[in-house]
Amino acid sequence: MTENNDAFLQVRDLRVHFPTDDGIVKSVDGLTFSLDRGKTLGIVGESGSGKSVTSLSIMGLHKAGTARISGEVLLDGQDLISSSREEVRLLRGKRMAMIFQDPLSAMHPYYTVGTQIIEAYRVHNKVTKAVARKHAIEMLDRVGIPQPDKRVDAYPHEFSGGMRQRAMIAMALSCDPDLLIADEPTTALDVTVQAQILDLIRDLQNEFNSAVIIITHDLGVVAELADDIQVMYAGRAIEYGSAEDIFDRPQHPYTWGLLGSMPRIDQERTERLMPIKGTPPSLINVPPGCAFHPRCNYARLNGGASETEVPQLLDIGDGHRVACHLSPEQRKHAWETDIKPKL
Amino acid sequence: MTTTDIESGTATPPLGEELLAVKGLKKHFPIRQGLLQRQTGAVQAVDGLDFTVTRGETLSLVGESGCGKTTTGRLLTRLLEPTDGTIVFEGRDISHLSDGRMRPLRKDVQMIFQDPYGSLNPRHTVGKIVGAPFKLQHVKTPNGTKKAVQELLELVGLSPEHYNRYPHEFSGGQRQRIGIARTLALRPKLIVADEPVSALDVSIQAQVVNLLEDLQDEFDLTYVMIAHDLSVVRHVSDRVAVMYLGKIVEIADRVSLYESPMHPYTLALLSAVPIPDTKGKGGRERIRLTGDVPSPINPPPACRFHTRCWKAQEICKTVEPPLLELAPGHQTACHFPENQPGGEAPRVGTARSVNTARPVEAPRTEARTDTARPVDTPPAE
Ligand SMILES: Nc1ncnc2c1ncn2[C@@H]1O[C@H](COP(=O)(O)OP(=O)(O)OP(=O)(O)O)[C@@H](O)[C@H]1O
Ligand SMILES: Nc1ncnc2c1ncn2[C@@H]1O[C@H](COP(=O)(O)OP(=O)(O)O)[C@@H](O)[C@H]1O
Ligand code: SF4
Ligand code: SF4
Ligand SMILES: [Mg+2]
Ligand SMILES: [Mg+2]
């Protein structure tokens, strides 16, 4: 595995388990990746695959006592998992910030948008209210809120969905965070507004050289933004690579399934869609071996290994990593004969 | 399905026949204010739609949220009464039929709802949910309702053993199948499907899309599909109607809509969809609309899109462009349409080229578009 030991963000063997009445939910179960400043990592996967839990763990936002977290999250060398909640809280805003799917969950309904940006800014900057207010108006302007000097005094519910999302982005970016995590930032939005928001994230990243993690189930969105892509299934990374690796030479049967399930806007698809059969797995009783094996068309090719041995995420060259028992020849054959011609 | 013999006895007419015809369809929701609840205005949710649906086809309605798609669907299924205009189903005007007179028609026109979680009663078993239409319509099934329901469950890819289970025991995709089974119970002729797959994960979405296609082939169903995912729409539709603020701005067969869109709004909509490949990363031709859709309480006069349209001229603010057929089967409501027949090479929103202007601070009433937008050759496939 190409381990990048001086990367700005390093996640090592992260595990997040939730004890529940029905058993232990293994939401994230051994996740390792790293990210440099100025780069964007896309995390994709079905709902429940652990994307949001991963980001909340990095941000230190799990409710105290609910989650059992182990592993390391190094932000510029400091381990966040072993730091106190207070230490992590102080990093939020300036060192790292998060954009949520639902802006209302991140904004307080009783305070104006401006007040919230001003407070967030003043936590990290010793400035007067007036200076902070000017900064808030600038930020709202930057994210394309019309008449920001008036809108700064509006309440979140007075904004449309797209404007709220932009206001939350303004809040998240008000202290130029070094790491920005965007969890489904556009899922609730129309495509036209989505396009505006994606442009915005890209522009602001270019300007501040931030590290960005974009979490989504939309492969089109990651294709727009991400340098690297991590595909998750049942709490683990099953494939990791550059955007070119994932779109042009994907190696994991689950990644093939995602691509085959998706209708394309830019071409007529003559074949039927190729759905992944079955349903997503339970995270309490994760299938043994490869968690994907009950849904995988190739599970029988490996003399039972798929059902008994957990495949490790292994580098197959240039940082492209795959967790699958198929041999390179088997993968090449399956991709070229079964999958690629039908996409 | 053969046992649920509820066909009216008339032979199914051939394909190509008009099943549904909509003229001048309007729905205005009154806004009431003050102590006396006096009407102070109206939400013009649907404001004058004309279209037809042919037996056996899939017509999709697309557009941004709030443009009136769901309201249209609820009008077609007569869950709502139109403010104006007519809905003719199989030659019969159903626009203002009373509930009682609508009841026998309900088995012909069914709706699938967006939310597979909210639309199933959590306290009823799957058997009761899927069997309810038989009870409501007093339909006799030769081998009993249970048998009929179990056949429906198998038809949609569930198992007969699911009969006694409750909705919460199922995944989103399975719940949507339960909803589809219920919809199919009475062998409808027209199904209005409101975002049937948008709450589902992509892999499950594909399962349901394939199921809907199979059922259409098997039972000669006609679909009005409401969707905001333009990729899914391209896959499932025969024809597509693009709505903006309560009006249809363009309607055409799938191929001409996606390959030579004429209305500027359609171009903008298509070009906003991110494409899942690496070829055009950050470098596709883009038409960027700024701002959100204006309020349907006070829609802009004349062409409703003029506040966001980069081609808008004076006339667009004063004269409403009529929906005209500019190419065979292709209607557009615009004074300055794109891609007119005989014009230059088609310009497609999703075409690939090099240009990336990304304004951030544009005022919301002005449309932004890249300055030098080259004319593109159509995409290879
Ligand atoms: N506080 C909690 N207690 C118990 N289980 C939890 C908790 N938070 C998350 N989970 C479970 O962890 C799994 C992963 O959740 P997560 O929210 O990360 O999924 P996701 O990939 O973000 O999905 P979505 O796309 O639906 O948001 C799910 O099975 C979820 O039910
Ligand atoms: N019962 C109602 N009362 C008032 N306004 C309504 C009602 N139902 C829908 N609307 C409004 O009508 C417009 C169109 O709604 P809808 O058809 O649900 O949009 P879509 O489905 O395209 O998102 C919206 O502005 C919506 O708020
Ligand atoms: S390890 Fe086996 S089951 Fe898992 S993806 Fe590879 S072939 Fe399929
Ligand atoms: S009529 Fe005018 S404003 Fe409306 S879409 Fe056409 S060019 Fe744009
Ligand atoms: Mg999530
Ligand atoms: Mg709707």
Short mmCIF file of C-alpha atoms and ligand atoms in Angstrom, two decimals, chain A residues 47-48 50-53 55 101 183-184 215, ligand 5:
data_model
loop_
_atom_site.label_atom_id
_atom_site.label_comp_id
_atom_site.label_asym_id
_atom_site.label_seq_id
_atom_site.Cartn_x
_atom_site.Cartn_y
_atom_site.Cartn_z
CA SER A 47 -26.55 4.40 1.77
CA GLY A 48 -25.41 2.81 4.96
CA GLY A 50 -20.36 4.29 6.31
CA LYS A 51 -19.65 7.49 4.47
CA SER A 52 -21.23 9.90 6.94
CA VAL A 53 -19.99 8.01 9.97
CA SER A 55 -16.77 12.08 8.18
CA GLN A 101 -26.66 17.40 3.27
CA ASP A 183 -21.32 15.20 2.90
CA GLU A 184 -23.87 14.92 0.09
CA ILE A 215 -19.12 12.30 -0.05
MG MG C 5 -24.90 9.88 4.70
#
